[in-house]
Short mmCIF file of C-alpha atoms and ligand atoms in Angstrom, two decimals:
data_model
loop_
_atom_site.label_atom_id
_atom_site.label_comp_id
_atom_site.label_asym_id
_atom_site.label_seq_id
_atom_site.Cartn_x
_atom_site.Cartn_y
_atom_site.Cartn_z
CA UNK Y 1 131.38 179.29 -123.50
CA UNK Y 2 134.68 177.40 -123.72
CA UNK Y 3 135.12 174.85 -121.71
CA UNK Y 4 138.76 174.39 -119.54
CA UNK Y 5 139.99 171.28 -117.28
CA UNK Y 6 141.28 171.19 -113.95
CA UNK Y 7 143.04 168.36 -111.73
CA UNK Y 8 140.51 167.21 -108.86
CA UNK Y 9 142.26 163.97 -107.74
CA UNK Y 10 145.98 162.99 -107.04
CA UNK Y 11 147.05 158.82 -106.92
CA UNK Y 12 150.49 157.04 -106.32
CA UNK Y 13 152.03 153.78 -105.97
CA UNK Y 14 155.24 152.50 -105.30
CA UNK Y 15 156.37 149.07 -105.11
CA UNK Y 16 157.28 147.55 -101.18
CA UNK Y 17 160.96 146.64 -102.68
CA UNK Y 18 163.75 149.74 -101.99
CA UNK Y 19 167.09 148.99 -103.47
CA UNK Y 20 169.79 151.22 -102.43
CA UNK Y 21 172.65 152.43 -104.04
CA UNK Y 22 174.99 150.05 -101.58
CA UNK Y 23 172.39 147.28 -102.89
CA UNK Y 24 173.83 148.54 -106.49
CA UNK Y 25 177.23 148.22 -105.68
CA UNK Y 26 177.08 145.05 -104.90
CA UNK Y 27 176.05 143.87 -108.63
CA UNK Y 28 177.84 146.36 -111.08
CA UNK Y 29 180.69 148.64 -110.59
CA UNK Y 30 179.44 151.61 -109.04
CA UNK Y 31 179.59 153.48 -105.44
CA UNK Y 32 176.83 155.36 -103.35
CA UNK Y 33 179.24 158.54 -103.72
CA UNK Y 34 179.02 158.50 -108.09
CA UNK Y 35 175.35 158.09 -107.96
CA UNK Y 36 174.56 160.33 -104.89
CA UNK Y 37 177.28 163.67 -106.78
CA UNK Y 38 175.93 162.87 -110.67
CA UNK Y 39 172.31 161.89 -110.02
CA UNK Y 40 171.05 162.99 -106.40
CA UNK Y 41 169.55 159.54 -106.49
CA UNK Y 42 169.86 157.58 -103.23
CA UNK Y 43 167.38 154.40 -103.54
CA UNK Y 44 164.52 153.36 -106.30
CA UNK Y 45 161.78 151.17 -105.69
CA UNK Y 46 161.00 148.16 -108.02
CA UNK Y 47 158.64 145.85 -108.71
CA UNK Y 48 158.26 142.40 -107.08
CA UNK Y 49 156.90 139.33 -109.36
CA UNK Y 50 153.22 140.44 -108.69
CA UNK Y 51 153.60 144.19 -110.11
CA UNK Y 52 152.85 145.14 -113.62
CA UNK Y 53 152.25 148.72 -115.43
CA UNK Y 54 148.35 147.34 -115.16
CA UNK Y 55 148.24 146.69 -111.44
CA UNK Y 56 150.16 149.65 -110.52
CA UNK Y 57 148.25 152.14 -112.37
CA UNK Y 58 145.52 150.54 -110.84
CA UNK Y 59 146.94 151.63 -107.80
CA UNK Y 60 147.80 154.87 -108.37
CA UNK Y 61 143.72 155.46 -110.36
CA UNK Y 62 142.20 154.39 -107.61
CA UNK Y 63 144.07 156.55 -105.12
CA UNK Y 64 143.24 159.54 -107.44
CA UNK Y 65 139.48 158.55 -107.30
CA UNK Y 66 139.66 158.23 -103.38
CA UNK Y 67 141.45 161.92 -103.18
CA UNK Y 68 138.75 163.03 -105.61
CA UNK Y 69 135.78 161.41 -103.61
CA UNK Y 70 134.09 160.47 -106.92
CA UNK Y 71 133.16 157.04 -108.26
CA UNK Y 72 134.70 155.01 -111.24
CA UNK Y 73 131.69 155.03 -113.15
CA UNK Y 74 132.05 158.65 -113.66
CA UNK Y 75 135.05 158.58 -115.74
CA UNK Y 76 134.52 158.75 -119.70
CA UNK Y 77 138.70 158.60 -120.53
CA UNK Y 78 141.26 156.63 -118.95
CA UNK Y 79 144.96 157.54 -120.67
CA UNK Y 80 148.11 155.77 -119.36
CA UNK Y 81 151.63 156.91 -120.32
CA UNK Y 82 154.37 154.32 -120.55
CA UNK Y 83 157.29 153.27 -122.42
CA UNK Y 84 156.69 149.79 -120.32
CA UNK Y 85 153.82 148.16 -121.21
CA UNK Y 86 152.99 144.50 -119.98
CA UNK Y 87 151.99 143.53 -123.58
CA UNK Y 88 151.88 145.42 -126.90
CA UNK Y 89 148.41 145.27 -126.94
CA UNK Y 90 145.96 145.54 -125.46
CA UNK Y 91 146.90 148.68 -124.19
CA UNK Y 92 147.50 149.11 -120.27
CA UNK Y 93 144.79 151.66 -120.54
CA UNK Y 94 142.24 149.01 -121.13
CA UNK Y 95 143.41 146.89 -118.68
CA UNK Y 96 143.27 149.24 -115.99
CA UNK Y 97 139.53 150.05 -117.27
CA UNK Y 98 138.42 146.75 -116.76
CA UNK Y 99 140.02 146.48 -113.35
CA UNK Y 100 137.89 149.34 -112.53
CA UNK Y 101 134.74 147.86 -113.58
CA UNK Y 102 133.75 150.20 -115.82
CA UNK Y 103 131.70 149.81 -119.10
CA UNK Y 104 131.51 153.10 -120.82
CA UNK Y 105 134.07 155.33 -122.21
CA UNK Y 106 137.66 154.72 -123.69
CA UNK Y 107 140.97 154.17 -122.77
CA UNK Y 108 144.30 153.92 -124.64
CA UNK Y 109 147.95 154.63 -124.46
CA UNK Y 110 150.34 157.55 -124.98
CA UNK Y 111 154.22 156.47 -126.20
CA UNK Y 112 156.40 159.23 -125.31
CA UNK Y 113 158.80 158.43 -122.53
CA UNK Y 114 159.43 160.28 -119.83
CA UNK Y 115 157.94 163.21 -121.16
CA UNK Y 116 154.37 161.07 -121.51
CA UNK Y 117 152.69 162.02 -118.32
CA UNK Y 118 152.58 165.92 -119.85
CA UNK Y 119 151.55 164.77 -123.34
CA UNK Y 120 148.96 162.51 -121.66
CA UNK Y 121 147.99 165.69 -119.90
CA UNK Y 122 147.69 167.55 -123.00
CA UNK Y 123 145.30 165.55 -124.85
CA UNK Y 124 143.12 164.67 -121.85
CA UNK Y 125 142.93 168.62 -121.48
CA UNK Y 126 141.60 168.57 -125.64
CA UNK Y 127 139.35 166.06 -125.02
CA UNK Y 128 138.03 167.87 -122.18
CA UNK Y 129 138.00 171.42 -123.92
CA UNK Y 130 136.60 169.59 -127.61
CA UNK Y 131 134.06 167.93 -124.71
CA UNK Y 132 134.82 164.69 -126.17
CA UNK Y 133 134.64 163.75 -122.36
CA UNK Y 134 134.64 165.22 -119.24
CA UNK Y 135 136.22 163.21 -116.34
CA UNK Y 136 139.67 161.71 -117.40
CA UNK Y 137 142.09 159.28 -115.35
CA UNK Y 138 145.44 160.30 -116.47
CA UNK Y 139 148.10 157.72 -115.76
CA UNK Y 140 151.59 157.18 -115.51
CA UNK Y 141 153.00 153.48 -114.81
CA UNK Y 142 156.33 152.16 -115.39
CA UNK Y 143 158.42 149.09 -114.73
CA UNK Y 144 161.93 150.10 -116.08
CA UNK Y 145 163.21 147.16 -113.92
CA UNK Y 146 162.36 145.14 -117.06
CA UNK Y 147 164.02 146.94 -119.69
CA UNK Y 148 167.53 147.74 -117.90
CA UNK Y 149 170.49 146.10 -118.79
CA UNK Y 150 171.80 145.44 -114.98
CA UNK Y 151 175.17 144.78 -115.92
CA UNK Y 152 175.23 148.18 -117.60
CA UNK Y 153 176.25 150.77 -114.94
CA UNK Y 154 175.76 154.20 -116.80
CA UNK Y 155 172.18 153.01 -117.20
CA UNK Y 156 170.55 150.57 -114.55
CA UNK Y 157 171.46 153.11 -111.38
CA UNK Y 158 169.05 155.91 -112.52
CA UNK Y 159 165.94 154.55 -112.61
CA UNK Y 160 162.54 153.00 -110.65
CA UNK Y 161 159.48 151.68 -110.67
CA UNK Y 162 156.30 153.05 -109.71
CA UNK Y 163 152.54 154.55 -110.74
CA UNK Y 164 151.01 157.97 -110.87
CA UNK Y 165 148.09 159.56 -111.42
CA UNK Y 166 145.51 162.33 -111.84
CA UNK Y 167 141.68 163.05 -112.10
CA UNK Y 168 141.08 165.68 -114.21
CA UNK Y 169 137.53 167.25 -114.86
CA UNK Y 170 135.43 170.28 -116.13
CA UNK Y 171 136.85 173.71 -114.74
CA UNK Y 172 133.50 175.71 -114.47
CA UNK Y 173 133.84 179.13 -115.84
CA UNK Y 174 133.55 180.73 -112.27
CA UNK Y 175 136.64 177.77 -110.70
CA UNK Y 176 140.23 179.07 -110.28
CA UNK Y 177 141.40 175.99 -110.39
CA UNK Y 178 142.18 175.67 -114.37
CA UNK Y 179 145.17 173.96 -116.69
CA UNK Y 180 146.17 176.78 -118.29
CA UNK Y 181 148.36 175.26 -120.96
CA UNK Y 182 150.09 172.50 -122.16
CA UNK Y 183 153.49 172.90 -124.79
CA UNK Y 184 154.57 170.00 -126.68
CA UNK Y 185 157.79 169.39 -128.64
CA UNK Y 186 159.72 166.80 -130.32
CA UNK Y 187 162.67 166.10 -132.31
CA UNK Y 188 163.06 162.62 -134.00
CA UNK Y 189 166.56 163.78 -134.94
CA UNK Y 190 168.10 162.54 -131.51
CA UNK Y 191 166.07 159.56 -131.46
CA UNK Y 192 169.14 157.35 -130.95
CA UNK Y 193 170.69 158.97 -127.72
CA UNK Y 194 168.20 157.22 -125.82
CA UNK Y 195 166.23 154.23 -126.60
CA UNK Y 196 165.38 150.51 -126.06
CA UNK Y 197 167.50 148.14 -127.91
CA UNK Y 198 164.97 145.10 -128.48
CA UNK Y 199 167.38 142.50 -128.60
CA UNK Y 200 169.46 143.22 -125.95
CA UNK Y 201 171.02 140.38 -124.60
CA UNK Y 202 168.58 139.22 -121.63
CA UNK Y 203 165.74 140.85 -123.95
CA UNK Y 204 164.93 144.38 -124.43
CA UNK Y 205 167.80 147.07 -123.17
CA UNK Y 206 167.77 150.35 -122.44
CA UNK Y 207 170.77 152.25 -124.01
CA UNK Y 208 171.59 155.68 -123.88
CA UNK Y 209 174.24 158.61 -124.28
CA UNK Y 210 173.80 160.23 -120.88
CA UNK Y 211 176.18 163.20 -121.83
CA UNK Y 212 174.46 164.13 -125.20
CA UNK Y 213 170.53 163.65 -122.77
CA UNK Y 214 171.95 166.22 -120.26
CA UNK Y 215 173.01 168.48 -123.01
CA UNK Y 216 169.27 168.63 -124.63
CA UNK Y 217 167.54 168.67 -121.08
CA UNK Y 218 169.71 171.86 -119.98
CA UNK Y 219 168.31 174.08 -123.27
CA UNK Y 220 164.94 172.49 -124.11
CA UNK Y 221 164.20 172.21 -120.80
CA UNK Y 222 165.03 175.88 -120.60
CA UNK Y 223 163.09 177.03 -123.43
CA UNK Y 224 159.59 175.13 -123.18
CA UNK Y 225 159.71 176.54 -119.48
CA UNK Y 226 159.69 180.46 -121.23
CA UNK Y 227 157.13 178.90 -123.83
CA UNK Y 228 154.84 177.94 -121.13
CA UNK Y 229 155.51 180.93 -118.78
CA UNK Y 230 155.64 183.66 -121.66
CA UNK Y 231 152.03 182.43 -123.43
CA UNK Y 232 150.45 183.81 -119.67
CA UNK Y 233 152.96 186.84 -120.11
CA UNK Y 234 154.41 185.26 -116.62
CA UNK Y 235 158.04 185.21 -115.46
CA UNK Y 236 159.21 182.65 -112.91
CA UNK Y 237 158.47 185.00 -110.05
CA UNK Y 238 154.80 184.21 -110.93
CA UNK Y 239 155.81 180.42 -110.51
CA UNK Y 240 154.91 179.17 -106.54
CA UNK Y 241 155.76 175.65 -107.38
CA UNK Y 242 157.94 173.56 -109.80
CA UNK Y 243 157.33 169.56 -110.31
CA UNK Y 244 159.87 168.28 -112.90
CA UNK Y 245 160.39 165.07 -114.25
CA UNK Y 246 162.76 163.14 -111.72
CA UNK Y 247 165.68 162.12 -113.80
CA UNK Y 248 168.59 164.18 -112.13
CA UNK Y 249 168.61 166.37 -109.29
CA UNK Y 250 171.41 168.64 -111.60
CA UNK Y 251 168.62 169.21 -114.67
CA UNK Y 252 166.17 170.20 -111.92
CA UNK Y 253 168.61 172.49 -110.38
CA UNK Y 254 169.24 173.57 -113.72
CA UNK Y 255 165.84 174.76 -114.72
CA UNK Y 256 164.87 176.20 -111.05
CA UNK Y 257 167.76 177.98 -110.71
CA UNK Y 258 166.86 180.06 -114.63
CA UNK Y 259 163.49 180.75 -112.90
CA UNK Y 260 164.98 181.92 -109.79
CA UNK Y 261 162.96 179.49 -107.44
CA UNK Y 262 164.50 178.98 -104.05
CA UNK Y 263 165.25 175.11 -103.40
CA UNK Y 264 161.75 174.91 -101.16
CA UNK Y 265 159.67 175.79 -103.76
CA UNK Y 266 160.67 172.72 -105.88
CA UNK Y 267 159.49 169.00 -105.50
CA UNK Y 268 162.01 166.41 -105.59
CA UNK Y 269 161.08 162.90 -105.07
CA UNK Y 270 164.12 161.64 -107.73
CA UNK Y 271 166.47 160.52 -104.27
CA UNK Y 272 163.86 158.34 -102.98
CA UNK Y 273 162.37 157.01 -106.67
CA UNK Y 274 165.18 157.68 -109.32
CA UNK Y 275 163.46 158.48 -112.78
CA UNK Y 276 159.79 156.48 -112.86
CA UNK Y 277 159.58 158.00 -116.53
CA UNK Y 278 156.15 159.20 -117.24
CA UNK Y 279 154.71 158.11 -113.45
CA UNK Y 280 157.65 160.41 -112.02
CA UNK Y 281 155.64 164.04 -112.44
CA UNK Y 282 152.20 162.55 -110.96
CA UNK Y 283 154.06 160.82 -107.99
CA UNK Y 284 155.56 164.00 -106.82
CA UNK Y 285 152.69 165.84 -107.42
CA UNK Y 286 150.49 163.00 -105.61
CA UNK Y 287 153.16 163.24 -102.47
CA UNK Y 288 153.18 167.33 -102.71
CA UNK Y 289 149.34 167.70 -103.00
CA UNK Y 290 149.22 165.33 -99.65
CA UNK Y 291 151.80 166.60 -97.50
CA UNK Y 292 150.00 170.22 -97.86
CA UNK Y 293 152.95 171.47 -99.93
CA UNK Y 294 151.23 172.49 -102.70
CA UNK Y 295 147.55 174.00 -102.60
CA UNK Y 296 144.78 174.81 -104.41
CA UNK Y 297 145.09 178.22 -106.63
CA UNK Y 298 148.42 178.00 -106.54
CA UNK Y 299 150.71 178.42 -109.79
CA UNK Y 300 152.18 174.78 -110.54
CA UNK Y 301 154.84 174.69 -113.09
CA UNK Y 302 155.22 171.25 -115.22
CA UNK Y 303 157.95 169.79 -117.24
CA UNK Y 304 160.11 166.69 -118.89
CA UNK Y 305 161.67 165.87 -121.04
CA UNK Y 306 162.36 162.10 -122.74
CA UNK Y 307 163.09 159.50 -125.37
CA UNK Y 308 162.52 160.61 -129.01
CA UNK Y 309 163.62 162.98 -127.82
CA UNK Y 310 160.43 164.37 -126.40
CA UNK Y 311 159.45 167.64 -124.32
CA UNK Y 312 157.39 169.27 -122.74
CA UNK Y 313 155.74 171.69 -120.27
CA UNK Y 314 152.55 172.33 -118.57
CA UNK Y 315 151.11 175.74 -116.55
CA UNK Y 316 148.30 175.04 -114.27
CA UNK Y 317 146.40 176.54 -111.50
CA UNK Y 318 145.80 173.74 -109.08
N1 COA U 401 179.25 154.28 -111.35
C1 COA U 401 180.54 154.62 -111.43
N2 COA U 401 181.09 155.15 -112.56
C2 COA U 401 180.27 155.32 -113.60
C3 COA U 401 178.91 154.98 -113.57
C4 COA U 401 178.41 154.45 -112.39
N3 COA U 401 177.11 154.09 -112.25
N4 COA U 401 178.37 155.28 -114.76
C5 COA U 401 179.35 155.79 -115.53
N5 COA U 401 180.51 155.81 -114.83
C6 COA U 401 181.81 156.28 -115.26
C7 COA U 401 181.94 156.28 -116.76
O1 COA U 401 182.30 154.99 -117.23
C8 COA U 401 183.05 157.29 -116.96
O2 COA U 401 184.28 156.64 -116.69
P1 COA U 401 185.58 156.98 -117.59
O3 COA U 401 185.81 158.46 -117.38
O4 COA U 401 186.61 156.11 -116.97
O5 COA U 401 185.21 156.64 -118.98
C9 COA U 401 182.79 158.30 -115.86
O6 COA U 401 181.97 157.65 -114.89
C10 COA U 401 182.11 159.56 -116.34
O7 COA U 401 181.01 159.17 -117.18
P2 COA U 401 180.08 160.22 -117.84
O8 COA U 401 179.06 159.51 -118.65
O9 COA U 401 180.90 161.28 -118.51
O10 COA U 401 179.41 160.87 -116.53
P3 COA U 401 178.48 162.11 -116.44
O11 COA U 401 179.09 163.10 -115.54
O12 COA U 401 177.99 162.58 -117.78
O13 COA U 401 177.23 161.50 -115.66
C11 COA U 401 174.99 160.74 -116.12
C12 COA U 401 176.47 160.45 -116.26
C13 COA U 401 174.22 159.61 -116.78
C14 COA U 401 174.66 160.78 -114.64
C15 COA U 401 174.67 162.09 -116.77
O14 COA U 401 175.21 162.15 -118.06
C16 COA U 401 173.20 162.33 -116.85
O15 COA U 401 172.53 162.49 -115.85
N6 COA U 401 172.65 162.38 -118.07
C17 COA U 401 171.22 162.55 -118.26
C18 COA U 401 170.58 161.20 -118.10
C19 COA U 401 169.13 161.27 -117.95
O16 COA U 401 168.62 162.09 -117.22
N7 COA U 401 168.44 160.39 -118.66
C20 COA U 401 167.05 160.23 -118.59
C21 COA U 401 166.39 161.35 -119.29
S1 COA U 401 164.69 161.16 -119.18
#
């Protein structure tokens, strides 16, 4: 009997500190108006002195746990996506393992920007399916705070800090709750239209061609969607909900707009928290899941796409 995941527990964090667009303006040329018509950002939150990628996954696993009403000890996997880790090793995975107490298991970390919360997903869903395990935290944490350039105003205005996550564990054969599939893609060609220059002048810097990202993110975004949708021999009338990546409320528009989904049947979080890379997907989902927005045996459409340049999607049945 094959065996098939599903997502039993939802987690967020967000760091107390809002800075607003007027905050923004203040330190580099830009104006509430540019950010609010390019973006559809209006604020981000960041992280104070005590925050890391560790603490606030913490956060966020936990959360995911309580929603779940199962303990720690339980999970065999923890996987954390981030392009922000406190150290280069040990991984924030581990960290966030110990935190938790537990003894048994693994955990490690997934490099793939902002599309890393749906390649997380995907290999916690192998793992589950090859039942190398069978409850997995899957995490997405990042403080971009520490790898902006803040006197660089076509970069430091679009993102945020913050944590997501979700429980995922053994669909039984009989559950409708189910990840149906998970689509992967990458093309190392365009690595240099968005990356982190390690030298940058106050340390590591993001840089990045914003035109030639919003290019890639209108098509690939496009086709992984029909990947995703035409492996179930779905269109986007079978869609009931789509959670993007947060990076710009114009991409999203974009790709809701080829599946002909009305505006209410999309989650946007990216005016409040500007792109949290790989914790952006799991924070909306977290905040959609609790607000009653989105319920079980729905159809939940997931996709990003990020540095490397990555992509992705993800079909589930929640
Ligand atoms: N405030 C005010 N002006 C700004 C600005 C800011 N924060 N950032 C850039 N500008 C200026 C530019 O310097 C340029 O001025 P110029 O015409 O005098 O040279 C002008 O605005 C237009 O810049 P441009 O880069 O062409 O703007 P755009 O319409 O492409 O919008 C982005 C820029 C970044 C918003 C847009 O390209 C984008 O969203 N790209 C995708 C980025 C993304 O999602 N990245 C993460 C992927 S995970």
């Amino acid at each position: 009997m094959p065996v098939r995941s599903k997502l039993i527990g939802f987690g967020g964090y967000l760091p107390d500190k809002i800075v607003t667009n007027a905050d923004l303006s203040t330190r580099v040329d830009t104006s509430d108006e540019w950010i609010r018509t390019r973006t559809g950002i209006a604020q981000r939150h960041i992280a104070g002195p005590d925050d890391s990628a560790a603490s606030m996954g913490e956060a966020a696993a936990r959360a995911a746990l309580e929603y779940a009403g199962v303990d720690a000890e339980t999970v065999d996997a923890i996987i954390v996506a981030t392009a922000t880790p406190d150290q280069p090793f040990p991984a924030v995975a581990t960290r966030i393992q110990g935190a938790l107490g537990l003894k048994q298991g693994f955990a490690f970390d997934i490099s793939a920007a902002c599309s890393g919360f749906i390649y997380a997903l995907a290999v916690a869903d192998s793992l589950i399916q090859t039942k190398q395990a069978r409850r997995v935290l899957v995490i997405g944490s990042e403080v971009y705070s520490r790898i902006l350039d803040w006197s660089d105003r076509t970069t430091c205005v679009l993102f945020g800090d913050g944590a997501g996550a979700v429980l995922l564990d053994i669909a039984e054969p009989e559950s409708e709750s189910v990840i149906l599939s998970t689509h992967l893609h990458s093309d190392g060609a365009h690595a240099d239209i968005l990356y982190v220059e390690r030298e940058g002048k106050d340390g590591p810097s993001l840089r990045m061609n914003g035109r030639e990202v919003f290019r890639h993110a209108v098509t690939k975004l496009a086709e992984v969607v029909d990947e995703a949708l035409h492996a179930h021999g779905m269109t986007g009338k079978d869609v009931q909900w789509l959670v993007p990546h947060q990076a710009n409320l114009r991409i999203i528009d974009g790709v809701a707009k080829k599946l002909a989904l009305p505006q209410e049947r999309v989650i946007v979080t990216v005016d409040r928290h500007a792109n949290t890379s790989a914790a952006s997907i799991p924070l909306a989902l977290n905040e959609a899941v609790r607000d009653g927005r989105v319920k079980k045996g729905e159809i939940v459409l997931l996709e990003a796409l990020g540095g490397g340049l990555t992509w992705g999607a993800a079909l589930l049945r929640l």
